[in-house]
């Protein structure tokens, strides 16, 4: 049985839950990490600026923790530069003479996929300063179906709405 004020409390509770769900779903951390205030200079940022990119960070060090059973291992992922163009993030990797890039699927995956997974960029720019060449690398990863967090929250919202309607109808 409903008591006086129960329906008002139910709607206020639903509004609060919906508000927190929406702010959780649409809140996204900045993909750019910590952007430095001072201007980044050097031959690579100058070249990227000429190509239409804006360098926002250099020498990024992203910590990575790996857990196997009870053991936790610490590592880090080094990124040369982060750049933007048209409000899209690009990871910039500068070619190293000592470590030439092999153009095979496995080598490209092993070298660039960690950067893609860490930053989810629009693309990865591979800069070869000696050849004066920029190559854009993009990943398309096909995986099995996993429900997105938004779909899961939508199911909860629909269930709450149906429940509220049932409460109103069964008064």
Coordinates of C-alpha atoms in Angstrom, one line a residue:
X1 CA 0.0 0.0 0.0
X2 CA 1.2 3.5 -0.8
X3 CA 1.2 6.0 2.0
X4 CA 1.0 9.8 1.4
X5 CA 4.2 11.1 0.0
X6 CA 5.5 7.7 -1.3
X7 CA 4.9 8.6 -4.9
X8 CA 6.7 11.9 -4.5
X9 CA 9.6 10.2 -2.8
X10 CA 9.7 7.6 -5.6
X11 CA 9.8 10.2 -8.4
X12 CA 12.5 12.2 -6.5
X13 CA 14.5 9.1 -6.1
X14 CA 14.1 8.2 -9.8
X15 CA 15.2 11.7 -10.8
X16 CA 18.3 11.5 -8.6
X17 CA 19.3 8.1 -9.9
X18 CA 18.7 9.2 -13.6
X19 CA 20.8 12.3 -13.0
X20 CA 23.7 10.3 -11.6
X21 CA 23.4 7.7 -14.4
X22 CA 23.5 10.4 -17.1
X23 CA 26.4 12.2 -15.6
X24 CA 28.3 8.9 -15.2
X25 CA 27.6 7.8 -18.8
X26 CA 28.4 11.1 -20.5
X27 CA 31.4 12.0 -18.3
X28 CA 34.5 11.1 -20.1
X29 CA 38.1 11.7 -19.0
X30 CA 40.2 13.9 -21.2
X31 CA 41.9 11.8 -23.8
X32 CA 44.7 14.4 -23.9
X33 CA 46.2 13.7 -20.5
X34 CA 47.9 16.6 -18.9
X35 CA 48.4 19.4 -21.4
X36 CA 51.4 21.6 -20.8
X37 CA 51.0 25.4 -20.8
X38 CA 54.3 26.3 -22.3
X39 CA 54.8 26.0 -26.1
X40 CA 56.6 22.9 -27.3
X41 CA 59.4 23.7 -29.7
X42 CA 61.8 21.7 -31.8
X43 CA 61.9 20.3 -35.3
X44 CA 59.1 17.7 -34.8
X45 CA 56.5 20.2 -33.4
X46 CA 57.5 22.7 -36.1
X47 CA 57.0 20.1 -38.9
X48 CA 53.7 18.9 -37.4
X49 CA 52.5 22.6 -37.1
X50 CA 53.3 23.0 -40.8
X51 CA 51.2 19.9 -41.6
X52 CA 48.2 21.3 -39.7
X53 CA 48.6 19.6 -36.3
X54 CA 48.9 21.2 -32.9
X55 CA 51.4 19.5 -30.5
X56 CA 49.9 19.5 -27.0
X57 CA 52.3 17.2 -25.1
X58 CA 55.7 15.7 -25.5
X59 CA 57.5 12.8 -23.9
X60 CA 54.4 11.4 -22.2
X61 CA 54.9 8.6 -19.8
X62 CA 51.8 6.5 -19.1
X63 CA 52.0 4.1 -16.2
X64 CA 50.8 0.6 -16.7
X65 CA 50.1 -2.0 -14.0
X66 CA 49.8 -5.7 -14.9
X67 CA 48.4 -8.1 -12.4
X68 CA 48.9 -11.9 -12.6
X69 CA 47.4 -13.7 -9.8
X70 CA 48.6 -12.0 -6.6
X71 CA 51.6 -10.4 -8.3
X72 CA 51.4 -6.9 -9.7
X73 CA 54.0 -5.6 -12.1
X74 CA 54.6 -2.0 -13.0
X75 CA 55.6 -0.7 -16.4
X76 CA 55.1 2.4 -18.5
X77 CA 54.3 3.3 -22.1
X78 CA 56.4 6.1 -23.6
X79 CA 54.9 8.4 -26.2
X80 CA 57.0 10.9 -28.1
X81 CA 54.2 13.5 -28.7
X82 CA 50.5 14.0 -28.6
X83 CA 48.9 16.2 -31.2
X84 CA 45.5 17.4 -32.3
X85 CA 43.9 18.3 -35.6
X86 CA 40.2 19.2 -36.0
X87 CA 39.6 18.4 -32.3
X88 CA 40.9 14.8 -32.8
X89 CA 43.8 13.3 -30.9
X90 CA 46.8 11.8 -32.6
X91 CA 49.7 9.9 -31.0
X92 CA 53.0 10.8 -32.6
X93 CA 55.8 8.2 -32.7
X94 CA 59.2 9.3 -34.1
X95 CA 61.2 6.7 -36.0
X96 CA 64.4 5.7 -34.4
X97 CA 67.5 4.8 -36.4
X98 CA 68.4 2.0 -34.0
X99 CA 65.0 0.4 -34.2
X100 CA 63.7 0.4 -37.8
X101 CA 60.1 -0.4 -38.3
X102 CA 59.2 -3.7 -40.0
X103 CA 56.1 -3.5 -42.2
X104 CA 54.4 -6.7 -41.2
X105 CA 51.0 -7.1 -39.5
X106 CA 52.5 -8.6 -36.3
X107 CA 55.3 -6.0 -36.0
X108 CA 53.0 -3.1 -36.6
X109 CA 50.5 -4.5 -34.1
X110 CA 53.2 -5.1 -31.4
X111 CA 54.7 -1.6 -31.9
X112 CA 51.6 0.6 -32.2
X113 CA 48.6 -1.2 -30.6
X114 CA 49.6 -0.3 -27.0
X115 CA 49.5 3.4 -28.0
X116 CA 46.1 2.9 -29.7
X117 CA 44.7 1.1 -26.6
X118 CA 46.1 3.6 -24.2
X119 CA 44.8 6.8 -25.9
X120 CA 42.1 5.7 -28.4
X121 CA 43.4 8.3 -30.9
X122 CA 42.0 9.1 -34.3
X123 CA 45.3 7.9 -35.7
X124 CA 48.9 7.3 -34.9
X125 CA 51.4 9.5 -36.8
X126 CA 54.7 7.7 -37.6
X127 CA 57.4 10.4 -38.4
X128 CA 60.6 9.5 -40.2
X129 CA 62.7 12.6 -39.9
X130 CA 65.4 11.3 -42.3
X131 CA 63.0 10.6 -45.1
X132 CA 60.8 13.6 -44.2
X133 CA 57.8 11.3 -44.2
X134 CA 54.6 11.1 -42.1
X135 CA 52.5 8.0 -42.2
X136 CA 49.2 7.8 -40.5
X137 CA 48.3 4.5 -38.9
X138 CA 44.8 3.5 -38.0
X139 CA 43.4 0.5 -36.2
X140 CA 40.2 -1.3 -36.7
X141 CA 39.7 -3.9 -34.1
X142 CA 36.8 -6.4 -34.6
X143 CA 35.7 -8.0 -31.4
X144 CA 32.7 -10.1 -30.2
X145 CA 29.7 -8.3 -29.0
X146 CA 29.9 -6.7 -25.6
X147 CA 27.1 -4.4 -24.4
X148 CA 28.2 -0.8 -24.1
X149 CA 27.8 0.9 -20.7
X150 CA 25.2 3.2 -22.2
X151 CA 23.0 0.3 -23.3
X152 CA 23.2 -1.3 -19.9
X153 CA 22.1 2.0 -18.2
X154 CA 19.3 2.4 -20.7
X155 CA 18.0 -1.0 -19.7
X156 CA 17.9 0.1 -16.0
X157 CA 16.2 3.4 -16.9
X158 CA 13.5 1.5 -18.9
X159 CA 13.0 -1.0 -16.0
X160 CA 12.6 1.9 -13.5
X161 CA 10.1 3.7 -15.8
X162 CA 8.1 0.5 -16.2
X163 CA 8.1 0.0 -12.5
X164 CA 7.0 3.6 -11.8
X165 CA 4.2 3.2 -14.3
X166 CA 3.1 0.0 -12.6
X167 CA 3.0 1.7 -9.2
X168 CA 0.9 4.5 -10.6
X169 CA -1.5 2.1 -12.4
X170 CA -1.9 -0.3 -9.4
X171 CA -2.9 2.5 -6.9

